């Protein structure tokens, strides 16, 4: 691959995708210790960067006379392929794992693709898509392990360097590695001094392991709220490019991702999906030293199921100490619950959810588990609430 391929991809995408300038954030600059900017691909057409690589690949195939493609995706690649195929007069079939957010499946169908839900993870959907390829003769459009796709994703780097030519560090989420590989390759061809950092979820860290062991490593499981980067087997093409052009790989946990999503909602009024927020989570949780550096975080997508946002917000509130979730055991006699809730009220905590479990195997006769979710003013207030309950004889088991 050459920088010329990325430049050709950028020219082909110029009248197709949205032009989204890099934006700054004082809040996130203060939190990270850097001069922090965001490249908001969550605002891109189809809701993510994936349209770039998909369109670049399918435009070449259409030019060669291909009229049918098949792909596998957890969601964003699906929408990119569907949009590009329909725009270019190509039929598309997309295999998505059953765990894919319903909003992504519906949007993919809305862009004109035939959607098949199969398997419990991306890799099972991938295997099914290859079966369909063999049966139908359609061309398979890989979500990351393809030079045309990698070149399309790399066009984001050209835009960042145009907007912030003096950038010091670019932080990029990684799943299968196409985005990170393409951007890292492009950045290092233009300005090798720029630091390129990849980010993965702790529960789906195949590229981090591959980077550290200097060979392709697959994981047996991928467990994370960041479905867009939950890939067990990265690509040999992408792992090779990442090993050559990426400076550092870090991980973030699901609580850190959830907190970043919540902060983006509060401070920027933007909806960013878990995979897309991983880069910001790495910066504000100081997974690497960014002090005094000019940093761009790529927010790679914004396609999140609306029903999932509430869960993310709750997880983010717990991570930030704004919400307290715990279980306690009460005597199952009249008046006990009233005394307990009155004590909570005196601490200033606001109960939002309270439930009983009288059938738990660990309970003695005349006892009940009480699970409580309450709003608190922050971590110190939460500690004060727990301390007050314990001083009054309640055993507090934090969730």
GROMACS .gro file of C-alpha atoms in nm:
model
  399
    1UNK     CA    1   0.000   0.000   0.000
    2UNK     CA    2   0.116   0.355  -0.077
    3UNK     CA    3   0.009   0.701   0.035
    4UNK     CA    4  -0.114   0.752  -0.321
    5UNK     CA    5  -0.385   0.489  -0.264
    6UNK     CA    6  -0.514   0.685   0.035
    7UNK     CA    7  -0.510   1.007  -0.164
    8UNK     CA    8  -0.707   0.839  -0.445
    9UNK     CA    9  -0.957   0.712  -0.189
   10UNK     CA   10  -0.995   1.063  -0.048
   11UNK     CA   11  -1.063   1.202  -0.395
   12UNK     CA   12  -1.330   0.938  -0.456
   13UNK     CA   13  -1.497   1.012  -0.123
   14UNK     CA   14  -1.491   1.391  -0.152
   15UNK     CA   15  -1.849   1.425  -0.278
   16UNK     CA   16  -1.983   1.123  -0.086
   17UNK     CA   17  -1.905   1.176   0.282
   18UNK     CA   18  -1.954   1.463   0.525
   19UNK     CA   19  -1.666   1.703   0.587
   20UNK     CA   20  -1.629   1.717   0.966
   21UNK     CA   21  -1.367   1.959   1.103
   22UNK     CA   22  -1.171   1.869   1.414
   23UNK     CA   23  -1.319   2.031   1.727
   24UNK     CA   24  -1.155   2.128   2.056
   25UNK     CA   25  -1.263   2.069   2.415
   26UNK     CA   26  -1.140   2.263   2.719
   27UNK     CA   27  -1.312   2.018   2.955
   28UNK     CA   28  -1.137   1.715   2.810
   29UNK     CA   29  -0.811   1.908   2.777
   30UNK     CA   30  -0.817   1.977   3.150
   31UNK     CA   31  -0.900   1.615   3.230
   32UNK     CA   32  -0.626   1.471   3.009
   33UNK     CA   33  -0.355   1.731   3.071
   34UNK     CA   34  -0.330   1.782   2.696
   35UNK     CA   35  -0.454   2.027   2.433
   36UNK     CA   36  -0.726   1.790   2.325
   37UNK     CA   37  -0.924   1.782   2.001
   38UNK     CA   38  -1.186   1.541   1.869
   39UNK     CA   39  -1.243   1.408   1.520
   40UNK     CA   40  -1.615   1.329   1.531
   41UNK     CA   41  -1.682   1.043   1.291
   42UNK     CA   42  -1.994   0.972   1.499
   43UNK     CA   43  -2.140   1.256   1.289
   44UNK     CA   44  -2.032   1.091   0.963
   45UNK     CA   45  -2.275   0.960   0.703
   46UNK     CA   46  -2.415   0.622   0.825
   47UNK     CA   47  -2.300   0.721   1.175
   48UNK     CA   48  -1.939   0.602   1.159
   49UNK     CA   49  -1.608   0.604   0.973
   50UNK     CA   50  -1.686   0.265   0.815
   51UNK     CA   51  -1.854   0.420   0.513
   52UNK     CA   52  -1.510   0.536   0.394
   53UNK     CA   53  -1.351   0.195   0.354
   54UNK     CA   54  -1.669   0.029   0.232
   55UNK     CA   55  -1.731   0.290  -0.039
   56UNK     CA   56  -1.369   0.284  -0.155
   57UNK     CA   57  -1.379  -0.094  -0.191
   58UNK     CA   58  -1.720  -0.122  -0.356
   59UNK     CA   59  -1.652   0.166  -0.595
   60UNK     CA   60  -1.353  -0.031  -0.727
   61UNK     CA   61  -1.558  -0.351  -0.751
   62UNK     CA   62  -1.843  -0.172  -0.929
   63UNK     CA   63  -1.591  -0.035  -1.177
   64UNK     CA   64  -1.485  -0.394  -1.248
   65UNK     CA   65  -1.846  -0.500  -1.315
   66UNK     CA   66  -1.928  -0.665  -0.980
   67UNK     CA   67  -2.301  -0.651  -0.906
   68UNK     CA   68  -2.335  -0.841  -0.577
   69UNK     CA   69  -2.142  -0.829  -0.250
   70UNK     CA   70  -2.170  -0.996   0.088
   71UNK     CA   71  -2.026  -0.877   0.421
   72UNK     CA   72  -2.026  -0.955   0.791
   73UNK     CA   73  -2.042  -0.691   1.061
   74UNK     CA   74  -2.148  -0.608   1.416
   75UNK     CA   75  -2.315  -0.299   1.272
   76UNK     CA   76  -2.112  -0.008   1.138
   77UNK     CA   77  -1.943  -0.187   0.848
   78UNK     CA   78  -2.286  -0.325   0.762
   79UNK     CA   79  -2.431   0.021   0.724
   80UNK     CA   80  -2.130   0.141   0.527
   81UNK     CA   81  -2.152  -0.151   0.284
   82UNK     CA   82  -2.529  -0.115   0.250
   83UNK     CA   83  -2.506   0.258   0.178
   84UNK     CA   84  -2.215   0.223  -0.065
   85UNK     CA   85  -2.370  -0.071  -0.250
   86UNK     CA   86  -2.707   0.094  -0.296
   87UNK     CA   87  -2.541   0.419  -0.406
   88UNK     CA   88  -2.334   0.234  -0.666
   89UNK     CA   89  -2.610   0.000  -0.791
   90UNK     CA   90  -2.470  -0.314  -0.628
   91UNK     CA   91  -2.679  -0.571  -0.436
   92UNK     CA   92  -2.565  -0.645  -0.080
   93UNK     CA   93  -2.626  -0.914   0.181
   94UNK     CA   94  -2.502  -0.846   0.534
   95UNK     CA   95  -2.461  -1.112   0.803
   96UNK     CA   96  -2.480  -0.964   1.153
   97UNK     CA   97  -2.443  -1.145   1.488
   98UNK     CA   98  -2.767  -1.186   1.680
   99UNK     CA   99  -2.617  -0.965   1.951
  100UNK     CA  100  -2.589  -0.667   1.715
  101UNK     CA  101  -2.788  -0.362   1.831
  102UNK     CA  102  -3.134  -0.360   1.675
  103UNK     CA  103  -3.086   0.000   1.565
  104UNK     CA  104  -2.785  -0.100   1.353
  105UNK     CA  105  -2.970  -0.392   1.193
  106UNK     CA  106  -3.270  -0.174   1.111
  107UNK     CA  107  -3.050   0.103   0.970
  108UNK     CA  108  -2.865  -0.149   0.752
  109UNK     CA  109  -3.192  -0.269   0.602
  110UNK     CA  110  -3.295   0.093   0.559
  111UNK     CA  111  -2.988   0.153   0.342
  112UNK     CA  112  -3.106  -0.124   0.109
  113UNK     CA  113  -2.922  -0.439   0.219
  114UNK     CA  114  -3.064  -0.785   0.289
  115UNK     CA  115  -2.979  -0.858   0.655
  116UNK     CA  116  -2.927  -1.205   0.802
  117UNK     CA  117  -2.881  -1.241   1.180
  118UNK     CA  118  -2.654  -1.535   1.261
  119UNK     CA  119  -2.423  -1.643   1.545
  120UNK     CA  120  -2.341  -1.493   1.882
  121UNK     CA  121  -2.037  -1.286   1.782
  122UNK     CA  122  -1.874  -1.125   1.480
  123UNK     CA  123  -1.654  -1.425   1.401
  124UNK     CA  124  -1.953  -1.660   1.367
  125UNK     CA  125  -2.128  -1.410   1.141
  126UNK     CA  126  -1.808  -1.389   0.936
  127UNK     CA  127  -1.803  -1.765   0.881
  128UNK     CA  128  -2.165  -1.758   0.764
  129UNK     CA  129  -2.091  -1.475   0.522
  130UNK     CA  130  -1.813  -1.682   0.365
  131UNK     CA  131  -2.062  -1.967   0.318
  132UNK     CA  132  -2.299  -1.730   0.135
  133UNK     CA  133  -2.010  -1.611  -0.079
  134UNK     CA  134  -1.939  -1.968  -0.187
  135UNK     CA  135  -2.307  -2.038  -0.257
  136UNK     CA  136  -2.387  -1.721  -0.452
  137UNK     CA  137  -2.059  -1.609  -0.606
  138UNK     CA  138  -2.093  -1.264  -0.448
  139UNK     CA  139  -1.772  -1.079  -0.363
  140UNK     CA  140  -1.692  -1.068   0.007
  141UNK     CA  141  -1.616  -0.719   0.145
  142UNK     CA  142  -1.400  -0.767   0.452
  143UNK     CA  143  -1.454  -0.513   0.732
  144UNK     CA  144  -1.083  -0.458   0.797
  145UNK     CA  145  -0.839  -0.703   0.636
  146UNK     CA  146  -0.843  -0.549   0.288
  147UNK     CA  147  -0.614  -0.287   0.132
  148UNK     CA  148  -0.896  -0.087  -0.029
  149UNK     CA  149  -1.085  -0.077   0.302
  150UNK     CA  150  -0.771   0.017   0.496
  151UNK     CA  151  -0.694   0.294   0.245
  152UNK     CA  152  -1.046   0.433   0.280
  153UNK     CA  153  -1.020   0.445   0.659
  154UNK     CA  154  -0.680   0.611   0.627
  155UNK     CA  155  -0.840   0.917   0.465
  156UNK     CA  156  -0.937   1.036   0.815
  157UNK     CA  157  -0.568   1.096   0.886
  158UNK     CA  158  -0.539   1.329   0.586
  159UNK     CA  159  -0.823   1.540   0.726
  160UNK     CA  160  -0.675   1.552   1.077
  161UNK     CA  161  -0.336   1.661   0.943
  162UNK     CA  162  -0.507   1.925   0.728
  163UNK     CA  163  -0.694   2.068   1.029
  164UNK     CA  164  -0.419   2.026   1.293
  165UNK     CA  165  -0.086   2.001   1.109
  166UNK     CA  166   0.105   2.041   1.437
  167UNK     CA  167  -0.068   1.750   1.614
  168UNK     CA  168   0.160   1.549   1.846
  169UNK     CA  169  -0.052   1.240   1.921
  170UNK     CA  170  -0.350   1.072   1.754
  171UNK     CA  171  -0.551   0.819   1.958
  172UNK     CA  172  -0.754   0.565   1.760
  173UNK     CA  173  -0.992   0.281   1.863
  174UNK     CA  174  -0.912  -0.065   1.728
  175UNK     CA  175  -1.117  -0.382   1.677
  176UNK     CA  176  -1.006  -0.570   1.367
  177UNK     CA  177  -0.748  -0.301   1.302
  178UNK     CA  178  -0.844  -0.152   0.965
  179UNK     CA  179  -0.897   0.199   1.099
  180UNK     CA  180  -0.583   0.200   1.313
  181UNK     CA  181  -0.369   0.045   1.039
  182UNK     CA  182  -0.485   0.285   0.768
  183UNK     CA  183  -0.452   0.597   0.979
  184UNK     CA  184  -0.117   0.496   1.128
  185UNK     CA  185   0.025   0.417   0.784
  186UNK     CA  186  -0.094   0.750   0.645
  187UNK     CA  187   0.029   0.956   0.942
  188UNK     CA  188   0.376   0.802   0.944
  189UNK     CA  189   0.417   0.852   0.568
  190UNK     CA  190   0.348   1.223   0.607
  191UNK     CA  191   0.501   1.302   0.947
  192UNK     CA  192   0.685   1.021   1.131
  193UNK     CA  193   0.728   1.230   1.447
  194UNK     CA  194   0.353   1.211   1.525
  195UNK     CA  195   0.275   0.954   1.795
  196UNK     CA  196   0.003   0.704   1.699
  197UNK     CA  197  -0.175   0.525   1.984
  198UNK     CA  198  -0.428   0.243   1.948
  199UNK     CA  199  -0.697   0.168   2.208
  200UNK     CA  200  -0.886  -0.153   2.276
  201UNK     CA  201  -1.135  -0.267   2.538
  202UNK     CA  202  -0.981  -0.484   2.809
  203UNK     CA  203  -1.224  -0.764   2.730
  204UNK     CA  204  -1.139  -0.766   2.358
  205UNK     CA  205  -0.766  -0.703   2.333
  206UNK     CA  206  -0.643  -0.923   2.048
  207UNK     CA  207  -0.455  -0.639   1.878
  208UNK     CA  208  -0.290  -0.529   2.202
  209UNK     CA  209  -0.164  -0.884   2.252
  210UNK     CA  210  -0.056  -0.909   1.889
  211UNK     CA  211   0.130  -0.578   1.915
  212UNK     CA  212   0.316  -0.682   2.231
  213UNK     CA  213   0.397  -1.036   2.113
  214UNK     CA  214   0.489  -0.918   1.762
  215UNK     CA  215   0.267  -1.179   1.594
  216UNK     CA  216  -0.102  -1.228   1.521
  217UNK     CA  217  -0.279  -1.337   1.839
  218UNK     CA  218  -0.647  -1.435   1.856
  219UNK     CA  219  -0.847  -1.440   2.178
  220UNK     CA  220  -1.095  -1.711   2.277
  221UNK     CA  221  -1.355  -1.459   2.393
  222UNK     CA  222  -1.444  -1.093   2.348
  223UNK     CA  223  -1.647  -0.950   2.633
  224UNK     CA  224  -1.712  -0.575   2.633
  225UNK     CA  225  -1.989  -0.319   2.596
  226UNK     CA  226  -1.796  -0.187   2.296
  227UNK     CA  227  -1.952  -0.419   2.036
  228UNK     CA  228  -1.793  -0.227   1.748
  229UNK     CA  229  -1.441  -0.335   1.854
  230UNK     CA  230  -1.525  -0.678   1.999
  231UNK     CA  231  -1.316  -0.880   1.753
  232UNK     CA  232  -1.143  -1.203   1.855
  233UNK     CA  233  -0.935  -1.250   1.539
  234UNK     CA  234  -0.775  -0.939   1.388
  235UNK     CA  235  -0.639  -0.933   1.033
  236UNK     CA  236  -0.290  -1.037   0.928
  237UNK     CA  237  -0.270  -0.732   0.701
  238UNK     CA  238  -0.379  -0.494   0.975
  239UNK     CA  239  -0.164  -0.651   1.248
  240UNK     CA  240   0.140  -0.621   1.023
  241UNK     CA  241   0.079  -0.253   0.952
  242UNK     CA  242   0.005  -0.180   1.318
  243UNK     CA  243   0.329  -0.348   1.428
  244UNK     CA  244   0.520  -0.129   1.184
  245UNK     CA  245   0.351   0.208   1.226
  246UNK     CA  246   0.180   0.227   1.567
  247UNK     CA  247   0.382   0.358   1.862
  248UNK     CA  248   0.177   0.233   2.156
  249UNK     CA  249  -0.132   0.026   2.241
  250UNK     CA  250  -0.342   0.072   2.558
  251UNK     CA  251  -0.665  -0.070   2.697
  252UNK     CA  252  -0.965   0.079   2.876
  253UNK     CA  253  -1.228  -0.103   3.082
  254UNK     CA  254  -1.603  -0.088   3.032
  255UNK     CA  255  -1.658   0.150   3.324
  256UNK     CA  256  -1.409   0.396   3.175
  257UNK     CA  257  -1.583   0.371   2.837
  258UNK     CA  258  -1.926   0.426   2.996
  259UNK     CA  259  -1.799   0.729   3.185
  260UNK     CA  260  -1.659   0.877   2.865
  261UNK     CA  261  -1.995   0.831   2.688
  262UNK     CA  262  -2.172   1.003   2.976
  263UNK     CA  263  -1.927   1.292   2.970
  264UNK     CA  264  -1.974   1.333   2.595
  265UNK     CA  265  -2.351   1.345   2.643
  266UNK     CA  266  -2.322   1.601   2.923
  267UNK     CA  267  -2.045   1.825   2.793
  268UNK     CA  268  -2.073   1.808   2.414
  269UNK     CA  269  -2.436   1.690   2.370
  270UNK     CA  270  -2.309   1.418   2.136
  271UNK     CA  271  -2.411   1.052   2.124
  272UNK     CA  272  -2.104   0.832   2.083
  273UNK     CA  273  -2.112   0.453   2.084
  274UNK     CA  274  -1.886   0.257   2.322
  275UNK     CA  275  -1.626   0.169   2.058
  276UNK     CA  276  -1.614   0.531   1.948
  277UNK     CA  277  -1.561   0.661   2.301
  278UNK     CA  278  -1.264   0.432   2.375
  279UNK     CA  279  -1.009   0.688   2.252
  280UNK     CA  280  -1.141   0.963   2.479
  281UNK     CA  281  -1.162   0.716   2.769
  282UNK     CA  282  -0.790   0.645   2.724
  283UNK     CA  283  -0.704   1.016   2.723
  284UNK     CA  284  -0.908   1.132   3.023
  285UNK     CA  285  -0.806   0.829   3.229
  286UNK     CA  286  -0.442   0.908   3.146
  287UNK     CA  287  -0.352   0.569   3.005
  288UNK     CA  288  -0.042   0.740   2.868
  289UNK     CA  289   0.138   1.066   2.939
  290UNK     CA  290  -0.015   1.339   2.721
  291UNK     CA  291   0.106   1.635   2.928
  292UNK     CA  292   0.139   1.948   2.716
  293UNK     CA  293   0.084   1.759   2.391
  294UNK     CA  294  -0.157   1.848   2.112
  295UNK     CA  295  -0.381   1.542   2.090
  296UNK     CA  296  -0.663   1.430   1.858
  297UNK     CA  297  -0.902   1.159   1.977
  298UNK     CA  298  -1.096   0.983   1.704
  299UNK     CA  299  -1.460   0.928   1.801
  300UNK     CA  300  -1.518   0.653   1.550
  301UNK     CA  301  -1.897   0.611   1.558
  302UNK     CA  302  -2.229   0.708   1.710
  303UNK     CA  303  -2.457   0.414   1.629
  304UNK     CA  304  -2.595   0.307   1.963
  305UNK     CA  305  -2.927   0.143   2.042
  306UNK     CA  306  -3.145   0.393   2.229
  307UNK     CA  307  -3.250   0.122   2.473
  308UNK     CA  308  -2.884   0.067   2.557
  309UNK     CA  309  -2.813   0.430   2.639
  310UNK     CA  310  -2.992   0.410   2.974
  311UNK     CA  311  -2.772   0.117   3.078
  312UNK     CA  312  -2.461   0.304   2.967
  313UNK     CA  313  -2.565   0.618   3.154
  314UNK     CA  314  -2.631   0.417   3.471
  315UNK     CA  315  -2.293   0.246   3.443
  316UNK     CA  316  -2.126   0.582   3.385
  317UNK     CA  317  -2.301   0.733   3.688
  318UNK     CA  318  -2.181   0.444   3.905
  319UNK     CA  319  -1.826   0.477   3.770
  320UNK     CA  320  -1.824   0.847   3.853
  321UNK     CA  321  -1.970   0.797   4.200
  322UNK     CA  322  -2.297   0.971   4.114
  323UNK     CA  323  -2.499   0.656   4.166
  324UNK     CA  324  -2.468   0.400   4.444
  325UNK     CA  325  -2.584   0.040   4.398
  326UNK     CA  326  -2.575  -0.203   4.688
  327UNK     CA  327  -2.748  -0.490   4.866
  328UNK     CA  328  -2.823  -0.524   5.235
  329UNK     CA  329  -3.004  -0.783   5.451
  330UNK     CA  330  -3.300  -0.674   5.663
  331UNK     CA  331  -3.516  -0.860   5.915
  332UNK     CA  332  -3.843  -0.941   5.739
  333UNK     CA  333  -4.064  -0.773   5.998
  334UNK     CA  334  -4.296  -0.470   5.984
  335UNK     CA  335  -4.129  -0.129   6.017
  336UNK     CA  336  -3.776  -0.240   5.932
  337UNK     CA  337  -3.783  -0.112   5.575
  338UNK     CA  338  -3.930   0.221   5.687
  339UNK     CA  339  -3.648   0.269   5.937
  340UNK     CA  340  -3.389   0.181   5.669
  341UNK     CA  341  -3.526   0.422   5.407
  342UNK     CA  342  -3.562   0.701   5.665
  343UNK     CA  343  -3.196   0.662   5.753
  344UNK     CA  344  -3.103   0.679   5.385
  345UNK     CA  345  -3.311   0.996   5.349
  346UNK     CA  346  -3.120   1.159   5.636
  347UNK     CA  347  -2.793   1.101   5.447
  348UNK     CA  348  -2.928   1.295   5.148
  349UNK     CA  349  -2.932   0.994   4.916
  350UNK     CA  350  -3.226   0.970   4.676
  351UNK     CA  351  -3.359   0.616   4.622
  352UNK     CA  352  -3.441   0.545   4.257
  353UNK     CA  353  -3.481   0.164   4.266
  354UNK     CA  354  -3.555  -0.069   4.559
  355UNK     CA  355  -3.637  -0.440   4.535
  356UNK     CA  356  -3.678  -0.738   4.772
  357UNK     CA  357  -3.555  -1.096   4.742
  358UNK     CA  358  -3.697  -1.325   5.011
  359UNK     CA  359  -3.600  -1.650   4.834
  360UNK     CA  360  -3.219  -1.619   4.818
  361UNK     CA  361  -3.039  -1.938   4.922
  362UNK     CA  362  -2.808  -1.754   5.165
  363UNK     CA  363  -3.093  -1.611   5.371
  364UNK     CA  364  -3.202  -1.732   5.713
  365UNK     CA  365  -3.571  -1.746   5.807
  366UNK     CA  366  -3.737  -1.404   5.844
  367UNK     CA  367  -3.466  -1.224   5.642
  368UNK     CA  368  -3.485  -1.047   5.307
  369UNK     CA  369  -3.229  -0.917   5.061
  370UNK     CA  370  -3.292  -0.552   4.969
  371UNK     CA  371  -3.125  -0.419   4.655
  372UNK     CA  372  -3.097  -0.043   4.636
  373UNK     CA  373  -2.998   0.207   4.370
  374UNK     CA  374  -2.974   0.567   4.486
  375UNK     CA  375  -2.843   0.899   4.360
  376UNK     CA  376  -2.559   1.058   4.555
  377UNK     CA  377  -2.357   1.376   4.516
  378UNK     CA  378  -2.030   1.204   4.433
  379UNK     CA  379  -1.779   0.949   4.557
  380UNK     CA  380  -1.729   1.114   4.898
  381UNK     CA  381  -2.103   1.140   4.955
  382UNK     CA  382  -2.140   0.774   4.856
  383UNK     CA  383  -1.874   0.673   5.108
  384UNK     CA  384  -2.054   0.877   5.374
  385UNK     CA  385  -2.384   0.698   5.298
  386UNK     CA  386  -2.218   0.356   5.329
  387UNK     CA  387  -2.042   0.458   5.649
  388UNK     CA  388  -2.368   0.581   5.806
  389UNK     CA  389  -2.550   0.259   5.720
  390UNK     CA  390  -2.271   0.043   5.860
  391UNK     CA  391  -2.252   0.248   6.181
  392UNK     CA  392  -2.622   0.176   6.226
  393UNK     CA  393  -2.573  -0.198   6.195
  394UNK     CA  394  -2.645  -0.256   5.826
  395UNK     CA  395  -2.415  -0.474   5.619
  396UNK     CA  396  -2.359  -0.304   5.283
  397UNK     CA  397  -2.259  -0.519   4.983
  398UNK     CA  398  -2.159  -0.289   4.695
  399UNK     CA  399  -2.248  -0.406   4.343
   0.00000   0.00000   0.00000
